[in-house]
Short mmCIF file of C-alpha atoms and ligand atoms in Angstrom, two decimals:
data_model
loop_
_atom_site.label_atom_id
_atom_site.label_comp_id
_atom_site.label_asym_id
_atom_site.label_seq_id
_atom_site.Cartn_x
_atom_site.Cartn_y
_atom_site.Cartn_z
CA UNK A 1 -34.30 9.41 -40.97
CA UNK A 2 -37.83 10.26 -42.00
CA UNK A 3 -38.77 13.95 -41.89
CA UNK A 4 -41.49 13.47 -39.29
CA UNK A 5 -39.06 11.90 -36.81
CA UNK A 6 -36.72 14.18 -34.88
CA UNK A 7 -33.08 13.71 -35.87
CA UNK A 8 -31.30 13.54 -32.50
CA UNK A 9 -27.86 13.42 -34.03
CA UNK A 10 -25.65 16.46 -34.01
CA UNK A 11 -22.94 15.57 -36.53
CA UNK A 12 -20.44 18.22 -35.35
CA UNK A 13 -20.75 17.17 -31.70
CA UNK A 14 -20.35 13.57 -32.82
CA UNK A 15 -17.18 14.31 -34.79
CA UNK A 16 -15.85 16.54 -31.98
CA UNK A 17 -16.54 14.73 -28.70
CA UNK A 18 -17.41 11.23 -29.81
CA UNK A 19 -14.80 10.50 -32.46
CA UNK A 20 -13.67 7.61 -30.23
CA UNK A 21 -16.57 5.66 -31.71
CA UNK A 22 -14.87 5.33 -35.08
CA UNK A 23 -11.37 5.14 -33.56
CA UNK A 24 -12.31 2.00 -31.63
CA UNK A 25 -13.96 0.70 -34.80
CA UNK A 26 -10.54 0.26 -36.45
CA UNK A 27 -10.13 -3.13 -34.72
CA UNK A 28 -13.37 -4.27 -36.25
CA UNK A 29 -11.93 -3.49 -39.68
CA UNK A 30 -9.29 -6.15 -39.09
CA UNK A 31 -12.09 -8.64 -38.53
CA UNK A 32 -13.79 -7.46 -41.73
CA UNK A 33 -10.55 -7.69 -43.75
CA UNK A 34 -11.90 -5.93 -46.84
CA UNK A 35 -10.66 -7.23 -50.17
CA UNK A 36 -10.16 -5.05 -53.24
CA UNK A 37 -13.21 -5.05 -55.53
CA UNK A 38 -15.70 -6.19 -52.87
CA UNK A 39 -19.12 -4.57 -52.47
CA UNK A 40 -19.48 -3.58 -48.81
CA UNK A 41 -22.42 -2.06 -46.96
CA UNK A 42 -21.75 -0.01 -43.82
CA UNK A 43 -24.90 0.03 -41.67
CA UNK A 44 -24.93 3.03 -39.35
CA UNK A 45 -22.07 4.79 -41.10
CA UNK A 46 -22.34 7.98 -39.00
CA UNK A 47 -20.16 10.68 -40.49
CA UNK A 48 -18.35 8.21 -42.72
CA UNK A 49 -14.90 7.72 -41.17
CA UNK A 50 -14.96 3.92 -41.14
CA UNK A 51 -16.67 3.73 -44.54
CA UNK A 52 -13.76 5.78 -45.84
CA UNK A 53 -11.25 3.38 -44.29
CA UNK A 54 -13.06 0.47 -45.95
CA UNK A 55 -13.01 2.40 -49.26
CA UNK A 56 -9.23 2.79 -48.96
CA UNK A 57 -8.89 -0.97 -49.43
CA UNK A 58 -10.19 -0.55 -52.99
CA UNK A 59 -13.73 -1.70 -52.22
CA UNK A 60 -17.08 -0.31 -53.38
CA UNK A 61 -18.70 1.06 -50.23
CA UNK A 62 -22.28 2.11 -49.59
CA UNK A 63 -22.90 3.80 -46.24
CA UNK A 64 -26.38 4.07 -44.77
CA UNK A 65 -27.45 5.88 -41.64
CA UNK A 66 -30.84 6.73 -40.22
CA UNK A 67 -29.72 10.29 -39.45
CA UNK A 68 -29.83 12.78 -42.32
CA UNK A 69 -27.48 15.09 -40.38
CA UNK A 70 -24.86 12.36 -40.23
CA UNK A 71 -25.26 11.44 -43.89
CA UNK A 72 -24.96 15.06 -44.97
CA UNK A 73 -21.70 15.38 -43.04
CA UNK A 74 -20.44 12.07 -44.45
CA UNK A 75 -21.18 13.27 -48.00
CA UNK A 76 -19.33 16.54 -47.35
CA UNK A 77 -16.29 14.75 -45.94
CA UNK A 78 -16.11 11.90 -48.45
CA UNK A 79 -17.77 12.90 -51.74
CA UNK A 80 -16.43 9.83 -53.59
CA UNK A 81 -18.40 7.42 -51.41
CA UNK A 82 -22.14 6.72 -51.72
CA UNK A 83 -24.02 7.59 -48.53
CA UNK A 84 -27.77 7.40 -48.03
CA UNK A 85 -30.16 8.29 -45.23
CA UNK A 86 -31.80 4.95 -44.54
CA UNK A 87 -32.76 2.88 -41.55
CA UNK A 88 -31.54 -0.73 -41.45
CA UNK A 89 -35.20 -1.76 -41.37
CA UNK A 90 -35.75 -0.02 -44.72
CA UNK A 91 -33.01 -1.87 -46.60
CA UNK A 92 -34.34 -3.57 -49.70
CA UNK A 93 -31.16 -5.11 -51.10
CA UNK A 94 -31.22 -8.75 -52.23
CA UNK A 95 -27.99 -10.75 -52.57
CA UNK A 96 -26.03 -7.56 -53.29
CA UNK A 97 -23.07 -7.29 -50.90
CA UNK A 98 -19.99 -9.38 -50.17
CA UNK A 99 -20.01 -8.02 -46.63
CA UNK A 100 -22.18 -5.99 -44.28
CA UNK A 101 -20.27 -4.06 -41.64
CA UNK A 102 -21.78 -2.29 -38.65
CA UNK A 103 -20.08 -0.49 -35.78
CA UNK A 104 -21.81 0.98 -32.70
CA UNK A 105 -25.24 1.02 -34.32
CA UNK A 106 -27.29 -2.12 -33.81
CA UNK A 107 -27.93 -1.43 -30.11
CA UNK A 108 -30.19 1.41 -31.31
CA UNK A 109 -32.46 -1.03 -33.15
CA UNK A 110 -34.95 -2.60 -30.78
CA UNK A 111 -36.25 -5.02 -33.43
CA UNK A 112 -33.11 -7.18 -33.75
CA UNK A 113 -34.68 -10.06 -35.72
CA UNK A 114 -35.95 -7.65 -38.38
CA UNK A 115 -32.58 -5.89 -38.56
CA UNK A 116 -30.79 -9.23 -38.97
CA UNK A 117 -33.23 -10.32 -41.67
CA UNK A 118 -32.60 -7.15 -43.70
CA UNK A 119 -28.85 -7.60 -43.30
CA UNK A 120 -29.08 -11.27 -44.29
CA UNK A 121 -31.13 -10.42 -47.40
CA UNK A 122 -28.59 -7.76 -48.40
CA UNK A 123 -25.73 -10.27 -48.47
CA UNK A 124 -24.73 -12.51 -51.36
CA UNK A 125 -24.70 -16.21 -50.46
CA UNK A 126 -21.40 -16.79 -48.65
CA UNK A 127 -21.24 -13.09 -47.71
CA UNK A 128 -20.21 -12.07 -44.21
CA UNK A 129 -21.77 -9.90 -41.52
CA UNK A 130 -19.25 -8.26 -39.20
CA UNK A 131 -20.61 -6.15 -36.36
CA UNK A 132 -19.84 -4.62 -33.01
CA UNK A 133 -22.28 -2.93 -30.68
CA UNK A 134 -23.27 -2.69 -27.03
CA UNK A 135 -23.53 -6.08 -25.31
CA UNK A 136 -25.31 -7.21 -22.17
CA UNK A 137 -24.84 -4.82 -19.22
CA UNK A 138 -23.33 -2.11 -21.42
CA UNK A 139 -23.11 1.25 -19.59
CA UNK A 140 -25.14 -0.30 -16.80
CA UNK A 141 -23.48 1.63 -13.98
CA UNK A 142 -24.38 4.92 -15.69
CA UNK A 143 -27.91 4.03 -16.76
CA UNK A 144 -28.87 2.41 -13.43
CA UNK A 145 -27.85 5.60 -11.65
CA UNK A 146 -29.64 7.82 -14.17
CA UNK A 147 -32.85 5.84 -13.89
CA UNK A 148 -32.58 5.92 -10.11
CA UNK A 149 -32.12 9.69 -10.12
CA UNK A 150 -34.95 10.23 -12.60
CA UNK A 151 -37.27 8.30 -10.30
CA UNK A 152 -35.95 10.18 -7.25
CA UNK A 153 -36.86 13.41 -9.02
CA UNK A 154 -40.43 12.18 -9.27
CA UNK A 155 -40.35 11.58 -13.02
CA UNK A 156 -42.12 8.49 -14.26
CA UNK A 157 -39.90 5.99 -16.01
CA UNK A 158 -40.89 2.79 -17.78
CA UNK A 159 -38.50 0.18 -19.20
CA UNK A 160 -39.80 0.90 -22.73
CA UNK A 161 -38.03 4.25 -22.47
CA UNK A 162 -34.69 2.46 -22.30
CA UNK A 163 -33.26 3.44 -25.68
CA UNK A 164 -31.10 0.41 -26.41
CA UNK A 165 -30.90 -3.30 -27.07
CA UNK A 166 -27.89 -4.87 -25.34
CA UNK A 167 -28.02 -8.65 -25.85
CA UNK A 168 -25.81 -11.40 -24.44
CA UNK A 169 -23.71 -13.57 -26.76
CA UNK A 170 -26.15 -16.44 -26.32
CA UNK A 171 -29.21 -14.37 -27.18
CA UNK A 172 -27.75 -12.67 -30.24
CA UNK A 173 -25.97 -15.64 -31.80
CA UNK A 174 -29.16 -17.68 -31.38
CA UNK A 175 -31.05 -15.00 -33.33
CA UNK A 176 -28.35 -15.01 -36.00
CA UNK A 177 -28.66 -18.78 -36.37
CA UNK A 178 -32.43 -18.59 -36.55
CA UNK A 179 -32.13 -16.13 -39.44
CA UNK A 180 -29.73 -18.49 -41.24
CA UNK A 181 -26.20 -17.32 -40.43
CA UNK A 182 -23.33 -19.60 -39.60
CA UNK A 183 -21.85 -17.80 -36.60
CA UNK A 184 -18.09 -18.04 -36.95
CA UNK A 185 -17.04 -15.62 -34.20
CA UNK A 186 -18.59 -14.02 -31.13
CA UNK A 187 -17.02 -12.12 -28.26
CA UNK A 188 -18.37 -10.15 -25.30
CA UNK A 189 -15.80 -7.95 -23.59
CA UNK A 190 -15.34 -4.94 -21.31
CA UNK A 191 -14.07 -1.84 -23.03
CA UNK A 192 -13.72 0.99 -20.50
CA UNK A 193 -14.17 4.09 -22.62
CA UNK A 194 -12.67 7.48 -21.69
CA UNK A 195 -15.10 10.38 -22.09
CA UNK A 196 -13.12 13.49 -22.88
CA UNK A 197 -12.88 16.33 -20.38
CA UNK A 198 -14.42 17.20 -17.02
CA UNK A 199 -17.80 17.34 -18.67
CA UNK A 200 -17.37 14.01 -20.40
CA UNK A 201 -20.10 12.15 -18.56
CA UNK A 202 -22.50 15.07 -18.88
CA UNK A 203 -21.86 15.39 -22.63
CA UNK A 204 -22.44 11.67 -23.01
CA UNK A 205 -25.76 11.85 -21.15
CA UNK A 206 -26.84 14.88 -23.18
CA UNK A 207 -25.90 13.24 -26.44
CA UNK A 208 -27.44 9.82 -25.90
CA UNK A 209 -29.96 9.75 -23.07
CA UNK A 210 -32.81 11.98 -24.25
CA UNK A 211 -35.35 9.17 -23.96
CA UNK A 212 -34.56 8.55 -20.34
CA UNK A 213 -35.22 12.21 -19.51
CA UNK A 214 -38.26 12.21 -21.74
CA UNK A 215 -38.55 15.93 -22.52
CA UNK A 216 -38.18 17.09 -18.94
CA UNK A 217 -37.38 20.79 -18.44
CA UNK A 218 -33.70 21.71 -18.65
CA UNK A 219 -33.53 22.44 -14.89
CA UNK A 220 -34.75 18.94 -14.02
CA UNK A 221 -32.28 17.35 -16.44
CA UNK A 222 -29.54 19.48 -14.93
CA UNK A 223 -30.44 18.31 -11.44
CA UNK A 224 -30.42 14.65 -12.49
CA UNK A 225 -27.07 15.01 -14.25
CA UNK A 226 -25.46 16.68 -11.22
CA UNK A 227 -26.68 13.87 -8.96
CA UNK A 228 -25.42 11.23 -11.39
CA UNK A 229 -22.02 12.93 -11.62
CA UNK A 230 -21.72 13.18 -7.84
CA UNK A 231 -22.72 9.60 -7.20
CA UNK A 232 -20.57 8.05 -9.92
CA UNK A 233 -17.42 10.05 -9.34
CA UNK A 234 -15.86 7.37 -7.18
CA UNK A 235 -16.68 4.53 -9.55
CA UNK A 236 -16.09 6.14 -12.93
CA UNK A 237 -13.78 9.17 -12.54
CA UNK A 238 -10.23 7.91 -12.79
CA UNK A 239 -7.01 9.96 -13.01
CA UNK A 240 -8.85 13.14 -13.93
CA UNK A 241 -11.10 11.52 -16.51
CA UNK A 242 -14.54 9.98 -16.79
CA UNK A 243 -14.44 6.38 -17.98
CA UNK A 244 -17.70 4.80 -19.14
CA UNK A 245 -18.40 1.13 -18.47
CA UNK A 246 -18.80 0.02 -22.09
CA UNK A 247 -19.24 -3.66 -22.85
CA UNK A 248 -19.07 -4.74 -26.46
CA UNK A 249 -20.47 -7.59 -28.44
CA UNK A 250 -18.56 -8.53 -31.59
CA UNK A 251 -19.91 -11.05 -34.06
CA UNK A 252 -19.18 -12.53 -37.45
CA UNK A 253 -21.82 -14.51 -39.32
CA UNK A 254 -21.69 -16.01 -42.80
CA UNK A 255 -24.77 -16.31 -45.02
CA UNK A 256 -25.15 -19.93 -46.02
CA UNK A 257 -24.39 -20.55 -49.69
C1 LIG B 301 -22.45 2.27 -27.22
O1 LIG B 301 -21.75 2.50 -28.21
O2 LIG B 301 -22.36 1.24 -26.59
C2 LIG B 301 -23.43 3.26 -26.78
C3 LIG B 301 -23.39 4.52 -27.28
C4 LIG B 301 -24.32 5.41 -26.86
C5 LIG B 301 -25.27 5.05 -25.94
C6 LIG B 301 -25.30 3.80 -25.46
C7 LIG B 301 -24.36 2.90 -25.88
#
């Protein structure tokens, strides 16, 4: 992340409360099937847990993440792996990697064609792109209620403030094909995601939804979060636990040789 842009990522909070992100990512590793000796780029490596799993297969891994906080933590945890603070849109690799892997990252990039182009350029001909991120209607129950409560509180909200890109299978695979990928796999599925503890939903909103609050005073944010918690308890609080309505998109594309 560039110095003039605020780094919203708290690496300790991420490793503490949101470690489920990399735990769920293990299934994506099976789809990647790393092979010893391969050069693999992990886009949005966070604090490095999945990059380290890929490294354990005997591959050469490079992890990039926009957040310097995350990269610093990744370097501390896994000093044998190369990590760099870099946005996907800043990648300048050409025909370098056998595979590009990305978990829970690409929904943060609201210029998907550009991101795909940088990923495509980074791959060797015949190289594969294996990714999972938020798909159409991801966390919609939560964000609809948040936006409703923000408006109820008299705060202006415009759709540009929505922090994420959550495409359908049709939309994203069409973009992949336009860039030049052969799409060999695509799946859109529900993945109800437990948020740890009584404060799970609140922690999630605090961690990820800054844009929706847009720098409102703490008391206003508190009010909105209480309303959201009250109104979603019936839908999303199950057996003593908050469960977020995650929907994932998983894709595999191969760069034409
Ligand atoms: C996701 O992984 O789908 C996600 C994470 C944080 C905010 C929104 C979506």
